Amino acid sequence: MKIGVFDSGIGGLSVLEYALKALPNEQFIFYADQKHVPYGEKTKEQIMGYVDEIVSFMIKQDVKAIVVACNTATSVAINEIRKKYSIPIIGMEPAVKKAIDLYGDKRVFVTATPVTVKGDKMKYLIEKVDKQHLVDLIPLPKLVRFAEQGIFDSEEVTEYLKEVFQDFNAEEYSSLVLGCTHFNYFKNSFRKVLPETVHFVDGNEGTIHQLIRKLEENDALEMQEPMVTFYSSGEEIVEPEKLAKVNELLSRLERMRQIQ
Ligand code: DGL
C-alpha cells in the first residue's frame, strides 16, 4: 500500500524528499493542490473543503497513512479529518518547541503563512512552549507565491526578506523556524539577509519520524520497489517535462537541506 503526502503546492516536496531518504522501500502518492494554492490566504472553510477533497481522493487510492505536508492545512483541518478516518494522519506544526529546546538561549523567529500565524493552534503552541517570550511571529505570504512561480534565486526574494527583517536586530536571534513547507526552498536567500548564527529549524524530520512510528505500530512498513506518483489537484502528472521539473525541485530541496 502507498503513503499519501499532500500540500497546497510544491512546499510538501520538502517533506517527501525527507521521506524518500528515510523510507527508501515505500511507495508514495504526492498531491499538490495547485488549483487552490495559496492556502495561507484563504478562509478556514475554504481550506477545510480542499483538504476534505484531497483526503477522500487518497482514501479511494487505499493509502495506508496520510502526511499533511502543510502547516496551514494541519492548523485548520487536522482534527476534523482525524475524526473521519481511522488510518494514521500525520500533521505538521511549526517546530517551535524544537527551536526553543535547541536554541532557547536567544530569541527565535517563527515564520509561517498568515493563516498559521493567526490560528488557535499557534496560540496554544506558543503558550505551551514559549514561557520566556522569546518568539517573534512573522507571516511570509509572498514566499509561497514566489515558490509556485518558480522564483527562487532572485533579487525580488532577497529584497522582500530584507524588508521583512529590517526591523529586527538579527544578532539577538538564535534560530528561524520554517513554519511553512514552501519556505524550505529559500534557505539560501534567508542566509543572505540573516547572520550564520541564526540556525534554521523545520518540522520535516519530526513529521517523518512520527510517520515511521505510526507505521511500525500498525505493522505497516513494507519493502517495495520505490515509486512516487505525482498529482496536481487530482490530475496525475505524466508529462516528462513536468516530471523533470519536479525532480529539479527535489534536487534544490536536497541542496537547501544542507544549509543549517
Ligand atoms: N506549504 C503550506 C504550509 O506549510 C502552505 C502554503 C500556502 O498554500 O499558503 O503552510
Short mmCIF file of C-alpha atoms and ligand atoms in Angstrom, two decimals:
data_model
loop_
_atom_site.label_atom_id
_atom_site.label_comp_id
_atom_site.label_asym_id
_atom_site.label_seq_id
_atom_site.Cartn_x
_atom_site.Cartn_y
_atom_site.Cartn_z
CA MET A 1 0.00 0.00 0.00
CA LYS A 2 1.04 3.57 -0.57
CA ILE A 3 1.63 6.55 1.68
CA GLY A 4 -0.17 9.76 0.75
CA VAL A 5 1.61 13.10 1.14
CA PHE A 6 -0.13 16.36 0.30
CA ASP A 7 0.31 20.11 0.39
CA SER A 8 -1.30 23.15 -1.19
CA GLY A 9 1.59 23.14 -3.65
CA ILE A 10 5.25 22.30 -4.09
CA GLY A 11 6.22 23.01 -0.45
CA GLY A 12 5.30 19.48 0.57
CA LEU A 13 8.05 18.14 -1.69
CA SER A 14 10.45 19.07 1.13
CA VAL A 15 8.67 16.53 3.34
CA LEU A 16 8.59 13.97 0.54
CA GLU A 17 12.30 14.50 -0.10
CA TYR A 18 13.00 13.63 3.53
CA ALA A 19 10.57 10.67 3.45
CA LEU A 20 12.22 9.17 0.37
CA LYS A 21 15.55 9.12 2.21
CA ALA A 22 14.11 7.74 5.45
CA LEU A 23 11.79 5.17 3.81
CA PRO A 24 13.54 4.06 0.61
CA ASN A 25 11.37 0.96 0.15
CA GLU A 26 7.94 2.53 0.26
CA GLN A 27 5.61 3.87 -2.43
CA PHE A 28 4.12 7.36 -2.26
CA ILE A 29 1.38 9.47 -3.76
CA PHE A 30 2.28 13.16 -3.72
CA TYR A 31 -0.58 15.59 -4.22
CA ALA A 32 -0.04 19.34 -4.73
CA ASP A 33 -3.30 21.31 -4.72
CA GLN A 34 -2.04 23.90 -7.17
CA LYS A 35 -5.53 24.94 -8.24
CA HIS A 36 -6.09 26.35 -4.75
CA VAL A 37 -2.64 27.47 -3.58
CA PRO A 38 -2.01 29.63 -1.51
CA TYR A 39 -3.97 28.14 1.40
CA GLY A 40 -2.35 30.66 3.72
CA GLU A 41 -4.51 33.45 2.32
CA LYS A 42 -7.82 31.54 2.24
CA THR A 43 -10.65 31.17 4.78
CA LYS A 44 -10.85 28.24 7.18
CA GLU A 45 -13.98 26.97 5.41
CA GLN A 46 -12.25 27.00 2.04
CA ILE A 47 -9.21 25.15 3.40
CA MET A 48 -11.44 22.55 5.11
CA GLY A 49 -13.17 21.92 1.78
CA TYR A 50 -9.91 21.48 -0.14
CA VAL A 51 -8.45 19.16 2.49
CA ASP A 52 -11.60 17.07 2.61
CA GLU A 53 -11.46 16.56 -1.14
CA ILE A 54 -7.77 15.55 -1.11
CA VAL A 55 -8.16 13.16 1.78
CA SER A 56 -11.14 11.38 0.17
CA PHE A 57 -9.14 11.14 -3.06
CA MET A 58 -6.31 9.47 -1.16
CA ILE A 59 -8.59 7.16 0.80
CA LYS A 60 -10.05 5.97 -2.54
CA GLN A 61 -6.49 5.09 -3.58
CA ASP A 62 -6.29 2.93 -0.47
CA VAL A 63 -3.33 4.66 1.18
CA LYS A 64 -2.10 3.23 4.50
CA ALA A 65 -1.24 6.64 6.01
CA ILE A 66 -1.51 10.31 5.09
CA VAL A 67 1.05 13.02 5.77
CA VAL A 68 -0.36 16.53 5.75
CA ALA A 69 2.82 18.19 4.49
CA CYS A 70 1.31 21.61 5.08
CA ASN A 71 1.33 23.54 8.35
CA THR A 72 -1.64 25.64 7.23
CA ALA A 73 -3.88 22.66 6.41
CA THR A 74 -2.84 20.97 9.66
CA SER A 75 -3.63 24.08 11.67
CA VAL A 76 -7.14 24.32 10.19
CA ALA A 77 -8.27 20.80 9.40
CA ILE A 78 -6.33 18.02 11.14
CA ASN A 79 -8.82 17.43 13.99
CA GLU A 80 -11.74 17.10 11.59
CA ILE A 81 -10.05 14.66 9.22
CA ARG A 82 -8.74 12.53 12.08
CA LYS A 83 -12.32 12.19 13.34
CA LYS A 84 -13.45 10.94 9.93
CA TYR A 85 -10.81 8.32 9.09
CA SER A 86 -9.11 5.57 11.03
CA ILE A 87 -5.76 5.39 9.16
CA PRO A 88 -2.83 7.34 10.65
CA ILE A 89 -2.92 11.00 9.63
CA ILE A 90 0.29 12.81 10.46
CA GLY A 91 0.20 16.58 10.62
CA MET A 92 2.86 19.28 10.68
CA GLU A 93 3.24 22.11 13.09
CA PRO A 94 5.92 24.79 13.16
CA ALA A 95 8.90 23.33 15.05
CA VAL A 96 8.83 26.00 17.77
CA LYS A 97 9.47 23.55 20.59
CA LYS A 98 12.47 22.10 18.78
CA ALA A 99 13.92 25.60 18.23
CA ILE A 100 13.44 26.60 21.86
CA ASP A 101 14.86 23.29 23.15
CA LEU A 102 17.90 23.57 20.92
CA TYR A 103 18.49 27.31 20.82
CA GLY A 104 16.40 28.86 23.58
CA ASP A 105 19.29 30.96 24.87
CA LYS A 106 18.36 33.73 22.42
CA ARG A 107 15.28 34.93 20.56
CA VAL A 108 13.52 32.83 17.90
CA PHE A 109 11.93 33.90 14.60
CA VAL A 110 8.88 31.79 13.75
CA THR A 111 7.83 32.20 10.11
CA ALA A 112 4.62 30.76 8.63
CA THR A 113 1.62 31.68 6.47
CA PRO A 114 -0.88 34.30 7.70
CA VAL A 115 -3.47 31.57 8.47
CA THR A 116 -0.98 29.55 10.56
CA VAL A 117 0.29 32.66 12.38
CA LYS A 118 -3.24 33.74 13.34
CA GLY A 119 -4.58 30.25 14.13
CA ASP A 120 -5.59 28.87 17.53
CA LYS A 121 -3.08 26.05 17.23
CA MET A 122 -0.23 28.57 17.07
CA LYS A 123 -1.62 30.45 20.05
CA TYR A 124 -1.73 27.26 22.17
CA LEU A 125 1.67 26.16 20.96
CA ILE A 126 3.28 29.47 21.92
CA GLU A 127 1.52 29.49 25.30
CA LYS A 128 2.82 25.98 25.97
CA VAL A 129 6.42 26.22 24.85
CA ASP A 130 7.41 29.90 24.85
CA LYS A 131 7.43 30.51 28.59
CA GLN A 132 10.16 33.16 28.33
CA HIS A 133 8.52 35.08 25.45
CA LEU A 134 11.38 34.55 23.06
CA VAL A 135 9.32 34.13 19.89
CA ASP A 136 8.55 36.68 17.20
CA LEU A 137 5.89 35.51 14.72
CA ILE A 138 6.38 36.57 11.12
CA PRO A 139 3.93 35.84 8.28
CA LEU A 140 5.65 35.50 4.88
CA PRO A 141 2.86 35.00 2.30
CA LYS A 142 4.93 36.22 -0.63
CA LEU A 143 7.37 33.31 -0.39
CA VAL A 144 4.59 30.84 -1.22
CA ARG A 145 3.72 32.83 -4.31
CA PHE A 146 7.37 33.12 -5.37
CA ALA A 147 7.87 29.36 -4.98
CA GLU A 148 4.80 28.47 -7.03
CA GLN A 149 6.04 30.80 -9.79
CA GLY A 150 9.45 29.15 -9.75
CA ILE A 151 11.12 32.36 -8.50
CA PHE A 152 13.88 31.30 -6.12
CA ASP A 153 17.31 32.88 -6.50
CA SER A 154 16.07 36.28 -7.46
CA GLU A 155 16.74 39.79 -6.24
CA GLU A 156 12.97 40.14 -5.60
CA VAL A 157 13.14 37.43 -2.95
CA THR A 158 16.16 38.93 -1.20
CA GLU A 159 14.60 42.41 -1.26
CA TYR A 160 11.38 41.05 0.26
CA LEU A 161 13.24 39.28 3.06
CA LYS A 162 15.47 42.31 3.70
CA GLU A 163 12.38 44.45 4.12
CA VAL A 164 10.75 41.97 6.48
CA PHE A 165 13.79 41.58 8.73
CA GLN A 166 14.99 45.20 8.70
CA ASP A 167 13.05 46.00 11.89
CA PHE A 168 14.76 43.25 13.89
CA ASN A 169 18.23 43.05 15.34
CA ALA A 170 19.15 39.61 13.97
CA GLU A 171 22.11 39.36 16.37
CA GLU A 172 19.60 38.79 19.18
CA TYR A 173 18.22 35.67 17.44
CA SER A 174 19.47 32.09 17.61
CA SER A 175 17.16 30.48 15.11
CA LEU A 176 14.43 30.73 12.50
CA VAL A 177 11.58 28.24 12.33
CA LEU A 178 10.42 27.42 8.80
CA GLY A 179 6.76 27.02 9.71
CA CYS A 180 5.58 26.61 6.13
CA THR A 181 6.92 23.86 3.91
CA HIS A 182 7.33 26.24 0.97
CA PHE A 183 9.94 28.23 2.92
CA ASN A 184 12.50 25.41 2.67
CA TYR A 185 13.23 26.50 -0.92
CA PHE A 186 14.57 29.84 0.30
CA LYS A 187 17.14 28.93 2.91
CA ASN A 188 19.93 30.40 0.76
CA SER A 189 18.02 33.70 0.50
CA PHE A 190 17.30 33.77 4.24
CA ARG A 191 21.01 33.20 4.77
CA LYS A 192 21.80 36.28 2.66
CA VAL A 193 19.86 38.53 5.00
CA LEU A 194 20.46 36.77 8.33
CA PRO A 195 23.81 36.02 10.00
CA GLU A 196 25.29 32.48 10.25
CA THR A 197 24.41 32.46 13.95
CA VAL A 198 20.70 32.14 13.08
CA HIS A 199 20.04 28.39 12.68
CA PHE A 200 17.19 27.03 10.55
CA VAL A 201 14.69 24.65 12.11
CA ASP A 202 11.98 22.79 10.21
CA GLY A 203 9.45 20.10 11.08
CA ASN A 204 10.30 17.59 8.34
CA GLU A 205 12.36 15.20 10.44
CA GLY A 206 9.84 15.14 13.31
CA THR A 207 6.95 14.55 10.91
CA ILE A 208 8.59 11.63 9.12
CA HIS A 209 9.71 10.06 12.39
CA GLN A 210 6.12 10.24 13.58
CA LEU A 211 5.03 8.59 10.30
CA ILE A 212 7.54 5.77 10.84
CA ARG A 213 6.36 5.27 14.44
CA LYS A 214 2.74 5.01 13.31
CA LEU A 215 3.58 2.57 10.50
CA GLU A 216 5.57 0.45 12.95
CA GLU A 217 2.68 0.44 15.42
CA ASN A 218 0.35 -0.80 12.67
CA ASP A 219 2.94 -3.26 11.40
CA ALA A 220 2.59 -1.48 8.05
CA LEU A 221 6.19 -0.86 6.98
CA GLU A 222 6.87 -2.59 3.65
CA MET A 223 9.73 -3.50 1.34
CA GLN A 224 8.57 -2.39 -2.08
CA GLU A 225 10.04 -1.14 -5.33
CA PRO A 226 10.33 2.63 -4.62
CA MET A 227 7.83 4.71 -6.57
CA VAL A 228 6.14 8.11 -6.40
CA THR A 229 3.01 9.11 -8.31
CA PHE A 230 2.58 12.88 -8.56
CA TYR A 231 -0.74 14.70 -8.78
CA SER A 232 -1.59 18.34 -9.29
CA SER A 233 -5.13 18.90 -7.91
CA GLY A 234 -6.39 15.44 -8.87
CA GLU A 235 -4.64 15.24 -12.26
CA GLU A 236 -1.78 12.78 -12.47
CA ILE A 237 1.44 14.39 -13.72
CA VAL A 238 2.64 12.24 -16.60
CA GLU A 239 4.35 14.68 -18.98
CA PRO A 240 8.13 14.09 -18.92
CA GLU A 241 8.88 17.87 -18.84
CA LYS A 242 6.67 18.35 -15.79
CA LEU A 243 8.17 15.33 -14.03
CA ALA A 244 11.64 16.70 -14.80
CA LYS A 245 10.59 19.98 -13.12
CA VAL A 246 9.50 18.06 -10.02
CA ASN A 247 12.87 16.33 -9.92
CA GLU A 248 14.65 19.68 -10.23
CA LEU A 249 12.66 20.92 -7.23
CA LEU A 250 13.59 17.82 -5.24
CA SER A 251 17.27 18.40 -6.07
CA ARG A 252 17.01 22.01 -4.98
CA LEU A 253 15.47 20.90 -1.69
CA GLU A 254 18.26 18.41 -1.17
CA ARG A 255 20.76 21.27 -1.55
CA MET A 256 18.74 23.51 0.76
CA ARG A 257 18.65 20.78 3.39
CA GLN A 258 22.46 21.14 3.76
CA ILE A 259 22.04 24.78 4.80
CA GLN A 260 21.62 24.66 8.55
N1 DGL B 1 3.02 24.89 2.38
C1 DGL B 1 1.98 25.30 3.22
C2 DGL B 1 2.36 25.31 4.70
O1 DGL B 1 3.21 24.55 5.13
C3 DGL B 1 1.08 26.42 2.87
C4 DGL B 1 1.38 27.34 1.75
C5 DGL B 1 0.14 28.07 1.26
O2 DGL B 1 -0.57 27.46 0.46
O3 DGL B 1 -0.13 29.19 1.68
O4 DGL B 1 1.78 26.02 5.48
#
